[in-house]
Every structure is written in C-alpha cells, then in structure tokens.
Coordinates of C-alpha atoms in Angstrom, one line a residue:
M108 CA 8.9 22.1 -9.7
K109 CA 5.6 24.0 -10.3
T110 CA 4.0 25.4 -7.1
V111 CA 0.7 26.8 -6.1
A112 CA 0.5 30.5 -7.0
G113 CA -0.7 33.3 -4.7
P114 CA -1.1 33.2 -0.9
T115 CA -0.9 29.9 0.9
D116 CA -1.1 30.9 4.5
H117 CA -4.2 28.7 5.3
V118 CA -4.5 25.3 3.7
V119 CA -7.5 22.9 4.0
V120 CA -6.6 19.3 3.7
V121 CA -9.5 17.0 2.8
G122 CA -9.1 13.5 4.3
A123 CA -7.2 12.4 7.4
G124 CA -5.8 9.2 6.0
L125 CA -2.1 8.6 5.8
A126 CA -1.6 11.0 2.8
G127 CA -3.6 13.8 4.4
L128 CA -1.9 13.5 7.8
A129 CA 1.5 13.5 6.2
T130 CA 0.6 16.5 4.1
A131 CA -0.7 18.3 7.2
L132 CA 2.5 17.7 9.2
H133 CA 4.8 18.9 6.3
L134 CA 2.7 22.0 5.9
L135 CA 2.7 22.7 9.6
G136 CA 6.5 22.3 9.7
A137 CA 6.7 24.9 6.9
G138 CA 4.6 27.4 9.0
R139 CA 1.2 27.0 7.3
R140 CA -2.1 27.0 9.2
V141 CA -3.9 23.8 8.5
T142 CA -7.5 22.7 8.8
L143 CA -7.9 18.9 8.4
L144 CA -11.3 17.6 7.5
E145 CA -12.2 13.9 7.8
R146 CA -15.5 12.4 6.9
E147 CA -15.2 9.5 9.4
A148 CA -15.4 9.7 13.2
E149 CA -11.7 9.3 13.5
P150 CA -8.6 9.6 11.3
G151 CA -7.0 6.7 9.4
G152 CA -8.6 6.4 6.0
R153 CA -7.8 3.0 4.6
A154 CA -5.7 2.3 7.7
G155 CA -8.8 2.3 9.8
L156 CA -9.9 0.4 12.9
L157 CA -12.8 -1.9 13.6
T158 CA -13.6 -2.9 17.2
R159 CA -15.8 -5.9 18.0
S160 CA -16.2 -7.5 21.4
G161 CA -12.6 -6.8 22.4
Y162 CA -11.0 -7.5 19.0
R163 CA -9.1 -4.6 17.5
I164 CA -9.1 -5.1 13.7
D165 CA -6.9 -3.2 11.2
T166 CA -9.1 -2.6 8.2
G167 CA -6.3 -1.8 5.8
P168 CA -2.5 -2.4 5.8
T169 CA -1.4 -5.2 8.1
V170 CA 2.4 -4.4 8.4
L171 CA 4.6 -1.4 7.7
T172 CA 7.9 -1.0 5.8
M173 CA 10.4 1.8 5.3
P174 CA 10.3 3.3 8.8
E175 CA 12.6 6.1 7.7
L176 CA 9.8 7.3 5.4
M177 CA 7.3 7.1 8.3
A178 CA 9.7 9.2 10.4
E179 CA 9.7 12.2 7.9
P180 CA 6.3 13.7 8.7
F181 CA 7.1 13.6 12.4
A182 CA 10.5 15.1 11.8
A183 CA 8.8 18.0 9.9
V184 CA 7.4 19.3 13.2
G185 CA 10.4 18.4 15.3
E186 CA 9.2 15.1 16.6
D187 CA 10.8 11.6 16.8
L188 CA 8.9 8.6 15.4
A189 CA 10.1 6.5 18.3
D190 CA 8.4 8.8 20.8
R191 CA 5.0 8.3 19.1
L192 CA 5.1 4.7 17.8
D193 CA 6.5 1.4 19.1
L194 CA 7.6 -0.5 16.0
V195 CA 8.3 -4.3 16.3
P196 CA 10.6 -5.7 13.6
L197 CA 9.2 -9.0 12.3
H198 CA 11.5 -12.0 12.0
P199 CA 10.7 -13.7 9.7
A200 CA 9.0 -11.0 7.6
Y201 CA 6.8 -13.7 6.0
R202 CA 6.2 -17.4 6.0
A203 CA 5.5 -18.9 2.6
R204 CA 3.7 -22.2 2.2
F205 CA 3.3 -23.9 -1.1
A206 CA 0.8 -26.4 -2.6
D207 CA 3.5 -29.2 -2.6
G208 CA 3.7 -28.9 1.2
S209 CA 7.0 -27.1 1.3
A210 CA 7.6 -23.9 3.4
L211 CA 10.0 -21.0 3.4
D212 CA 10.7 -18.3 6.0
V213 CA 11.5 -15.0 4.4
H214 CA 14.1 -13.1 6.4
T215 CA 15.5 -9.6 5.9
C216 CA 18.9 -10.5 7.3
A217 CA 21.2 -11.5 4.3
E218 CA 23.0 -14.3 6.0
T219 CA 19.9 -15.9 7.6
M220 CA 18.0 -15.7 4.3
E221 CA 20.8 -17.1 2.3
A222 CA 20.9 -20.1 4.7
E223 CA 17.2 -20.5 4.4
V224 CA 17.3 -20.4 0.6
H225 CA 20.2 -23.0 0.7
R226 CA 18.0 -25.3 2.8
F227 CA 15.0 -24.8 0.6
A228 CA 16.4 -24.8 -2.9
G229 CA 20.1 -25.5 -2.8
A230 CA 23.4 -23.8 -3.3
R231 CA 22.8 -22.4 -6.7
D232 CA 19.7 -20.4 -5.7
A233 CA 21.4 -19.3 -2.4
L234 CA 24.1 -17.6 -4.5
G235 CA 21.4 -16.3 -6.8
Y236 CA 19.6 -14.8 -3.8
R237 CA 22.8 -12.9 -2.8
R238 CA 23.0 -11.5 -6.4
L239 CA 19.3 -10.7 -6.3
R240 CA 19.7 -8.8 -3.1
T241 CA 22.5 -6.7 -4.5
W242 CA 20.4 -5.9 -7.5
L243 CA 17.4 -4.9 -5.4
Q244 CA 19.6 -2.5 -3.3
A245 CA 20.9 -0.9 -6.5
L246 CA 17.4 -0.6 -7.9
Y247 CA 16.2 1.2 -4.8
R248 CA 19.1 3.6 -4.8
V249 CA 18.5 4.6 -8.4
Q250 CA 14.8 5.0 -8.0
M251 CA 14.2 6.6 -4.6
N252 CA 15.0 10.2 -5.4
R253 CA 14.5 10.3 -9.1
F254 CA 11.3 8.3 -9.6
I255 CA 9.6 7.9 -6.2
D256 CA 10.4 11.0 -4.0
A257 CA 10.2 13.2 -7.1
H258 CA 8.0 15.7 -8.9
F259 CA 7.0 15.2 -12.5
D260 CA 5.6 18.2 -14.4
S261 CA 6.1 16.5 -17.8
P262 CA 7.6 13.3 -19.3
F263 CA 10.8 15.4 -19.9
G264 CA 11.4 15.0 -16.1
L265 CA 12.5 11.5 -16.9
L266 CA 15.5 12.7 -18.9
H267 CA 18.2 12.2 -16.3
P268 CA 21.3 10.0 -16.0
D269 CA 19.4 7.9 -13.5
L270 CA 17.0 6.8 -16.3
A271 CA 20.0 5.3 -18.1
R272 CA 21.1 3.7 -14.8
L273 CA 17.7 2.2 -14.3
A274 CA 17.7 0.9 -17.9
A275 CA 21.2 -0.6 -17.3
L276 CA 19.9 -2.4 -14.3
G277 CA 17.1 -4.0 -16.4
G278 CA 14.4 -1.9 -14.9
F279 CA 12.4 -1.7 -18.1
G280 CA 12.3 -5.4 -18.7
R281 CA 9.7 -7.7 -17.2
L282 CA 9.7 -8.5 -13.5
D283 CA 9.2 -12.2 -13.7
A284 CA 12.0 -12.7 -16.3
R285 CA 14.4 -10.5 -14.4
I286 CA 13.8 -12.4 -11.1
G287 CA 14.3 -15.6 -13.1
R288 CA 17.8 -14.5 -13.9
F289 CA 18.7 -14.9 -10.3
L290 CA 16.5 -17.7 -9.0
S291 CA 15.7 -21.0 -10.8
D292 CA 13.2 -22.3 -8.3
E293 CA 9.7 -21.3 -9.3
R294 CA 8.5 -21.1 -5.7
L295 CA 11.3 -18.6 -4.8
R296 CA 10.5 -16.5 -7.8
R297 CA 6.9 -16.2 -6.5
V298 CA 8.2 -14.9 -3.1
F299 CA 10.1 -12.1 -4.8
S300 CA 7.5 -11.1 -7.5
F301 CA 4.0 -11.5 -6.0
Q302 CA 4.4 -7.9 -4.7
S303 CA 3.6 -6.6 -8.2
L304 CA 0.0 -7.4 -7.6
Y305 CA 0.0 -4.5 -5.1
A306 CA 0.8 -2.3 -8.1
G307 CA -2.0 -4.0 -10.1
V308 CA 0.1 -5.8 -12.7
P309 CA 1.0 -9.5 -13.0
P310 CA 4.8 -10.3 -12.6
A311 CA 4.9 -11.4 -16.3
R312 CA 3.8 -8.0 -17.4
A313 CA 5.1 -5.7 -14.6
L314 CA 8.2 -3.6 -15.2
A315 CA 11.2 -5.0 -13.4
A316 CA 11.5 -1.6 -11.7
Y317 CA 8.6 -2.6 -9.5
A318 CA 10.9 -5.1 -7.8
V319 CA 11.6 -2.1 -5.6
I320 CA 8.5 -3.2 -3.6
A321 CA 10.2 -6.5 -3.0
Y322 CA 13.2 -4.5 -1.7
M323 CA 11.0 -2.8 0.8
D324 CA 9.5 -6.2 2.0
T325 CA 12.5 -8.5 1.8
V326 CA 15.6 -6.3 2.4
A327 CA 14.6 -3.1 4.2
G328 CA 12.5 -4.9 6.8
V329 CA 8.9 -5.4 7.9
H330 CA 7.5 -3.9 11.1
F331 CA 4.3 -4.0 13.1
P332 CA 3.3 -1.2 15.6
R333 CA 2.1 -2.1 19.0
G334 CA -1.6 -1.5 19.0
G335 CA -1.9 -2.4 15.3
V336 CA -1.3 -0.5 12.1
H337 CA -4.0 2.0 13.0
A338 CA -1.6 3.2 15.6
L339 CA 0.3 5.0 12.8
P340 CA -2.5 7.4 11.8
R341 CA -3.4 7.9 15.4
A342 CA 0.2 8.9 16.1
L343 CA 0.3 11.2 13.0
A344 CA -3.0 12.8 14.0
A345 CA -1.8 13.4 17.6
A346 CA 1.4 15.0 16.3
A347 CA -0.5 17.2 13.9
V348 CA -2.9 18.4 16.6
D349 CA 0.0 19.1 18.9
A350 CA 1.7 21.1 16.2
G351 CA -1.4 23.3 15.7
A352 CA -3.6 21.5 13.1
D353 CA -7.4 22.0 13.4
L354 CA -8.6 18.4 13.0
R355 CA -12.3 18.1 12.5
C356 CA -13.7 14.5 12.2
A357 CA -17.2 13.6 11.1
S358 CA -16.9 16.5 8.7
P359 CA -17.5 15.3 5.1
V360 CA -16.8 17.9 2.4
T361 CA -19.8 18.6 0.3
R362 CA -18.4 21.1 -2.2
L363 CA -15.6 23.4 -3.1
E364 CA -16.3 27.1 -3.7
R365 CA -14.3 28.7 -6.5
R366 CA -13.6 32.0 -8.1
G367 CA -12.3 31.5 -11.6
E368 CA -9.5 28.9 -11.3
R369 CA -9.0 29.4 -7.6
I370 CA -10.6 27.5 -4.7
T371 CA -11.7 30.1 -2.2
A372 CA -13.6 27.9 0.4
V373 CA -14.4 24.4 1.4
H374 CA -18.0 23.6 2.4
T375 CA -19.1 20.9 4.8
A376 CA -22.7 20.2 5.8
D377 CA -22.3 22.7 8.7
E378 CA -19.9 25.4 7.7
R379 CA -18.0 27.3 5.1
I380 CA -14.2 27.3 5.6
P381 CA -12.3 30.0 3.6
C382 CA -8.8 28.9 2.4
D383 CA -5.8 29.9 0.4
A384 CA -5.2 26.4 -0.9
V385 CA -6.7 22.9 -0.7
V386 CA -5.2 19.4 -0.7
L387 CA -7.5 16.6 -1.7
T388 CA -6.7 13.1 -0.6
P389 CA -9.9 11.1 -1.4
D390 CA -9.9 8.6 -4.3
L391 CA -9.6 10.3 -7.7
P392 CA -13.3 10.1 -8.7
I393 CA -14.3 11.9 -5.5
S394 CA -11.6 14.5 -5.8
Y395 CA -12.3 15.2 -9.4
R396 CA -16.0 15.5 -8.7
L397 CA -15.3 18.1 -6.0
L398 CA -13.1 20.0 -8.4
G399 CA -15.8 19.8 -11.1
R400 CA -13.3 18.5 -13.7
A401 CA -11.1 15.6 -14.5
P402 CA -8.0 15.6 -16.7
R403 CA -8.4 14.3 -20.2
R404 CA -6.5 11.1 -21.0
P405 CA -6.0 9.3 -24.3
R406 CA -7.2 6.1 -22.6
P407 CA -9.4 5.5 -19.5
L408 CA -7.6 4.8 -16.3
R409 CA -7.1 1.1 -15.5
H410 CA -7.5 0.0 -11.9
A411 CA -5.7 -2.6 -9.9
P412 CA -7.4 -5.8 -8.9
S413 CA -9.6 -5.7 -5.8
A414 CA -9.5 -7.9 -2.7
V415 CA -11.8 -9.7 -0.3
L416 CA -10.9 -9.4 3.3
L417 CA -12.1 -11.9 5.9
H418 CA -11.4 -10.7 9.5
L419 CA -11.8 -13.5 12.0
G420 CA -11.8 -13.5 15.8
T421 CA -11.2 -17.1 17.0
D422 CA -10.9 -19.1 20.2
R423 CA -7.7 -20.8 18.9
T424 CA -4.8 -20.4 16.5
W425 CA -2.5 -22.5 14.4
P426 CA 1.1 -22.5 15.5
D427 CA 2.5 -22.9 12.0
L428 CA 1.2 -19.5 11.0
G429 CA 3.6 -16.5 11.0
H430 CA 2.6 -12.9 11.5
H431 CA 2.2 -13.0 7.8
T432 CA 1.7 -16.3 5.9
L433 CA 1.7 -16.5 2.1
S434 CA -0.4 -19.5 1.2
F435 CA 0.2 -20.2 -2.5
G436 CA -2.0 -22.4 -4.6
A437 CA -0.5 -24.6 -7.3
A438 CA -1.7 -22.2 -10.0
W439 CA 0.2 -19.1 -10.7
H440 CA 0.0 -17.6 -14.2
R441 CA -3.6 -18.7 -14.4
T442 CA -4.4 -16.9 -11.2
F443 CA -3.1 -13.6 -12.6
D444 CA -5.0 -14.1 -15.8
E445 CA -8.2 -14.6 -13.7
L446 CA -7.5 -11.5 -11.7
T447 CA -6.6 -9.1 -14.5
R448 CA -8.0 -10.4 -17.7
T449 CA -10.8 -12.9 -17.5
G450 CA -12.4 -11.4 -14.4
R451 CA -12.9 -14.8 -12.7
L452 CA -12.5 -15.5 -9.0
M453 CA -9.3 -17.4 -8.3
T454 CA -10.0 -21.1 -9.0
D455 CA -6.8 -22.1 -7.0
P456 CA -6.4 -19.1 -4.7
S457 CA -3.2 -17.7 -3.3
L458 CA -3.9 -16.0 0.0
L459 CA -2.3 -13.7 2.5
I460 CA -3.1 -14.7 6.1
T461 CA -2.2 -12.2 8.9
R462 CA -2.1 -13.2 12.6
P463 CA -1.4 -9.9 14.4
T464 CA -2.0 -11.3 17.8
G465 CA 1.1 -13.4 17.3
T466 CA 3.0 -10.2 17.8
D467 CA 0.6 -8.1 19.9
P468 CA -1.8 -10.4 21.9
A469 CA -3.6 -7.3 23.3
L470 CA -5.4 -6.9 20.0
A471 CA -7.8 -9.7 21.1
P472 CA -9.5 -10.7 24.4
P473 CA -7.3 -12.9 26.6
G474 CA -6.9 -16.4 25.1
R475 CA -8.4 -15.3 21.8
H476 CA -6.7 -14.7 18.4
L477 CA -7.2 -12.5 15.4
H478 CA -6.7 -13.6 11.8
T479 CA -7.2 -11.6 8.6
V480 CA -7.4 -13.3 5.2
L481 CA -6.8 -11.3 2.1
A482 CA -7.9 -12.9 -1.2
P483 CA -7.2 -10.9 -4.3
C484 CA -10.2 -10.7 -6.7
P485 CA -11.0 -8.9 -10.0
N486 CA -12.1 -5.3 -9.7
T487 CA -15.7 -4.5 -10.7
D488 CA -14.6 -3.2 -14.1
T489 CA -13.1 -6.6 -15.0
G490 CA -15.1 -9.1 -12.9
P491 CA -18.4 -9.3 -11.0
G492 CA -20.1 -6.0 -10.3
V493 CA -21.3 -4.6 -7.0
R494 CA -24.8 -6.1 -7.5
E495 CA -23.4 -9.6 -8.1
W496 CA -21.1 -9.3 -5.1
R497 CA -24.1 -8.7 -2.8
T498 CA -25.1 -12.4 -3.3
L499 CA -21.6 -13.7 -4.2
G500 CA -19.9 -12.5 -1.0
P501 CA -21.3 -15.0 1.5
A502 CA -20.7 -18.0 -0.8
Y503 CA -17.1 -16.9 -1.4
R504 CA -16.6 -16.5 2.3
D505 CA -17.6 -20.2 2.7
S506 CA -15.3 -21.2 -0.1
L507 CA -12.3 -19.4 1.5
L508 CA -12.9 -21.2 4.8
R509 CA -12.9 -24.5 3.1
V510 CA -9.6 -23.7 1.3
L511 CA -8.0 -22.6 4.6
E512 CA -9.2 -25.6 6.5
R513 CA -7.8 -27.9 3.8
R514 CA -4.4 -26.2 3.7
Q515 CA -3.3 -25.2 7.2
M516 CA -6.1 -24.2 9.5
P517 CA -8.3 -27.3 10.2
G518 CA -11.3 -26.5 12.4
L519 CA -11.3 -22.8 11.5
A520 CA -15.0 -22.5 10.9
A521 CA -15.9 -23.9 14.3
A522 CA -13.3 -21.6 16.0
I523 CA -14.8 -18.3 14.8
E524 CA -16.4 -16.0 17.4
Q525 CA -16.4 -12.7 15.5
E526 CA -16.1 -12.0 11.8
C527 CA -16.3 -9.3 9.3
L528 CA -16.4 -9.9 5.5
V529 CA -15.3 -7.0 3.2
T530 CA -15.9 -7.3 -0.5
P531 CA -15.9 -5.0 -3.5
V532 CA -19.4 -3.9 -2.3
D533 CA -17.8 -2.2 0.7
W534 CA -14.9 -0.7 -1.2
A535 CA -17.3 0.8 -3.7
A536 CA -19.5 2.2 -0.9
A537 CA -16.4 3.9 0.5
G538 CA -15.9 5.7 -2.8
H539 CA -13.0 3.5 -4.1
A540 CA -13.0 3.3 -7.9
A541 CA -13.7 0.0 -9.6
G542 CA -14.6 -1.5 -6.2
G543 CA -11.1 -1.9 -5.0
P544 CA -8.7 -0.4 -2.4
F545 CA -5.5 -0.4 -4.6
A546 CA -6.4 2.5 -6.9
V547 CA -4.9 3.0 -10.4
A548 CA -2.7 0.2 -11.6
H549 CA 0.9 0.9 -12.2
T550 CA 1.1 0.1 -15.9
L551 CA 3.8 1.9 -17.9
A552 CA 1.1 4.4 -19.1
Q553 CA 0.1 5.1 -15.5
T554 CA 3.5 5.4 -13.9
G555 CA 5.7 8.4 -13.0
P556 CA 4.9 11.4 -15.2
F557 CA 2.0 9.4 -16.9
R558 CA 0.2 8.8 -13.6
P559 CA -2.5 11.3 -12.6
R560 CA -0.5 14.3 -11.5
N561 CA -0.9 16.0 -8.1
L562 CA -1.6 19.4 -9.8
V563 CA -4.8 19.6 -11.8
R564 CA -5.0 21.7 -14.9
G565 CA -7.6 24.5 -14.6
T566 CA -7.3 24.9 -10.8
T567 CA -4.4 27.0 -9.6
N568 CA -4.4 26.3 -5.8
A569 CA -5.6 22.7 -5.5
V570 CA -3.2 19.7 -5.0
L571 CA -3.9 16.0 -4.9
A572 CA -2.3 13.4 -2.6
G573 CA -2.9 9.7 -2.0
C574 CA -2.5 6.4 -3.8
G575 CA -4.2 7.5 -7.0
T576 CA -1.5 10.1 -7.8
A577 CA 2.3 10.1 -7.7
P578 CA 4.2 8.2 -6.6
G579 CA 1.5 5.5 -6.1
V580 CA 0.1 2.7 -4.0
G581 CA 1.4 1.5 -0.6
V582 CA 2.0 3.0 2.8
P583 CA 5.6 4.3 2.1
T584 CA 4.6 5.9 -1.2
V585 CA 1.4 7.4 0.1
L586 CA 3.4 9.1 2.8
V587 CA 5.7 10.4 0.2
S588 CA 2.7 11.7 -1.8
G589 CA 1.8 13.8 1.2
K590 CA 5.3 15.3 1.3
L591 CA 5.2 16.0 -2.4
A592 CA 1.7 17.6 -2.1
A593 CA 2.9 19.9 0.7
A594 CA 6.0 20.9 -1.4
R595 CA 3.7 22.0 -4.2
I596 CA 2.4 24.6 -1.7
T597 CA 5.5 25.5 0.3
G598 CA 8.0 25.3 -2.5
V599 CA 10.3 23.2 -0.2
H600 CA 11.2 19.7 -1.3
R601 CA 14.0 17.8 0.4
P602 CA 14.4 14.4 -1.3
R603 CA 15.6 11.7 1.1
P604 CA 19.0 10.2 0.4
A605 CA 18.4 6.6 -0.8
R606 CA 19.2 4.2 2.0
K607 CA 22.3 2.1 1.5
A608 CA 21.2 -1.1 3.1
P609 CA 23.7 -2.9 5.4
A610 CA 24.6 -6.5 5.0
H611 CA 22.7 -7.2 8.2
D612 CA 19.1 -6.1 8.5
G613 CA 18.0 -8.1 11.5
P614 CA 19.0 -11.0 13.7

C-alpha cells in the first residue's frame, strides 16, 4: 500500500459528506489533527436535509445498509454506533409491485422470504431463492476484503487467489444471466438485479459480481435511522467534533496552495489553512480542478444515469405503500436502453417510492405524510442537457404524478401540500458530473484498479475519497472510501472480516 510521504500531523479534509466525515474520524483515531471544511451550512453532502413547513426531507439516500460498516468510523474514536444513532430494521425491506397487479414483499429473513417467494412464484423459485441467497453470501465473503475494503495501486493487485474464487462463483459473467440461473420468474429476477442501476450499468451488461449490492439489500438487512438518513452525517459530525476535529461549515475551498508536488495550504474565501496533507471528497471534476490536474485515461470516464427526485408532503397516504416500494413498469430491457443508450426518458417508468413517515411519523407535521419518488433518467451526457431540463422538469413532474395516480396513489396531486422537484439541473449546479448523483459508472474499465484512484499522480500528499474513487457508489462503499483515504495517510489499514450471514436476519 502506497502512503503519503513526509509529515502528516495536520490534515485538511475538504467536504463534510459521509466520505469526509468517515475520513476525519479514522484520522482522529490515528492521532492526526483534522480541519474539516464544508461549503454548505451543515454537514451531510449528498445525505442532506431540506426542511419545509415541518417536513424533514432527506435529499439523498433514503435507507441504510451494512450497519457494521457504519460502526467503523465511530469505533475509530472509541465510540459505539448505537450511542449516536437509533437504527430501525425494516421488515419488509422493500415492497415490489408489478404492472400485472402482483406484489411481493422482500424480506431479509431467509425463511420468511422463502415462504413469500413460494406464494408468489411457486416451489421451484422458492428453492432457487435459497440457492441464490447462498451464492450472494459467498460472493460477499470473497469480495469484501479483496475487492471492496482494499487498496489498488495497480492492476496487479487483482492477482490473488480470491480472484479465482470470484471467477469460480461466476462473478465475471453477466448479472441478469447469473440471477436467471436461480430464478425463472422474470419479476423475481428484477428484484434481485435492479440494484445494478446504482452502479450505472444495466443488469444485462453488469458484472455478476455486482450482485453484492443485492446482498446488502436483501440479505444483510435494510435500516432507517430515527430522524431520517441525515441523522447519520449529523452523528458522524458530532463524534468528530467531540474527538477534536475543527469543523468549519459555510467554508467553500477556493484553491490549493502548492510547492512543487506538495500541497502546503488550503484557501477559503476568508483564510489560508496550512496543512501537511489534504483529503478531497467533492466530485472528481471539482477535486481535479482544485489539484490543477486530472489523470490521463485511454477513454473518457462514463457516468451513471441520473435521477429525478420528487419530494412530496401530503395530507394523506396510501396504506399499500411500504417504507420502500418498487413500482415496476411492464417494460424492462427497453427501460435500461433508454437510460443508458438512447438517452430518452422512461416511456414506461420503473420508480422507487419512499414513505419515511411510515417508520418515523415525526418527519412530518401531525397527520401529514412524506413521500419521495425517485425516477431514474439519462445523465446529461447521454440525454437531455441542463438547458433542456429547465423546461422539461415541470412537465416531467406532471407526467410522474399521472403515472403514480394510475398505479397505486389515486388522488395524489390533490393531496400535495409541499413539494420539491430535483432534476439534473440541480445535480449539475451542485457540481455533480454529467448532471447526476451517482458518479462514475461501474463498468469493467472503471472498477477496482481501473477506477479513478485515491492517490493522484503528480501530487504527493493529496488523497481522494467519495463515490468517484474506489471502491465506488453507495453509502457503505463511500464510508469505506473514507477509511481507505485515511489509511493512505496513516499507513494503518484494518480490513473488516467479511460477515458470515446467519440463516435468520430478522423476524
């Protein structure tokens, strides 16, 4: 593992999102002095908070997985996650509804889910689910320490017996085909493969190795913190401050001062902060602009699809909704072609509907409810650009409301009291490349040692963290990226033993 050369006593971390906060806690635990600079008025980054008339709206992730990875930054400074955060396990983790009117509850308990699959698709797929679950567990055990919680200084880092084990598990095949070996029902295959969209690749083209995301969702368990997902960065920030971090919000970084290949100070609009090392967590274009250089790549980076978010505060709810409801359209392969190839908006949209007030009613005024609708859309490299979205956004909002009312939320438009529409215009304004929140897609050429690395050639004491670098997109992996970035400075990296999931993961 390569590490930052020279003194590292004082580290400036740019960005107090999840990656920056995790980095800061691991650095503090290793005895470094940390100054944490955040451009917004409060920490959180993508996991932000919007407050409107008593509605508390998470602007980013809507649930959390892998609590053991969340616990690591707290443990680095001698704290217990449970003392800072009240995590509620979600049962079911998801509710899936299909265009033919059928519905499936997705449970993380093996026995409960097997019975649900038997009811939904019959005995053959119930047995296939058991085999799929065993495969997902094996896939996670092989990948965790070697390919996720791991440093890559070159492609030669892949040369390990676990690479052969991953190949033997079929990890280098295609996700859709591999899931199809276990499940014959096309609707079930969607439930265990749609997660590849988080990685920016359709299931038919994604590596089967990315089924590890389905492991996190459908085996390891899904949780929601009291107070909303923004409670996680609040808790991390409080722990960092208590451990000695100098957290400065409303302090956007304007430039980095360097001497040769070394960063010597970080400048905000108001001050110059000398440092021994710097960790940059903004999106890659911002970080590279601050560094004054970007690594050369044989081909330009490809970005994941974007998303439209519609946050709705309503005077009613719909009892058939779960905390998370997957509302699938009839189209499937065409939908992914639209999102990743043709650049069209979904003609038969598949949507993720979140109702956090079903778990925590305090997120809305008494008697009111909060719903967030996520509609994947092409990024601005592939589909409509920022200028087009300025006029397209309101019309697309109306279209989504019509789809929702037709499927399972009749009377939705009349029930809205507060709303916030987020489109690629807003993601671009926040500095997210290609107008999307999901960063660089996890294609084979942008995964593991081929993903933008957290050490940048030509700068000896700067490290990157966040979803654009290793290991990638998602709350668990972004937290790991902070741990890996800190290890580049401290030289201390303790991979977590891969969890051996029990047969029971919930009631």
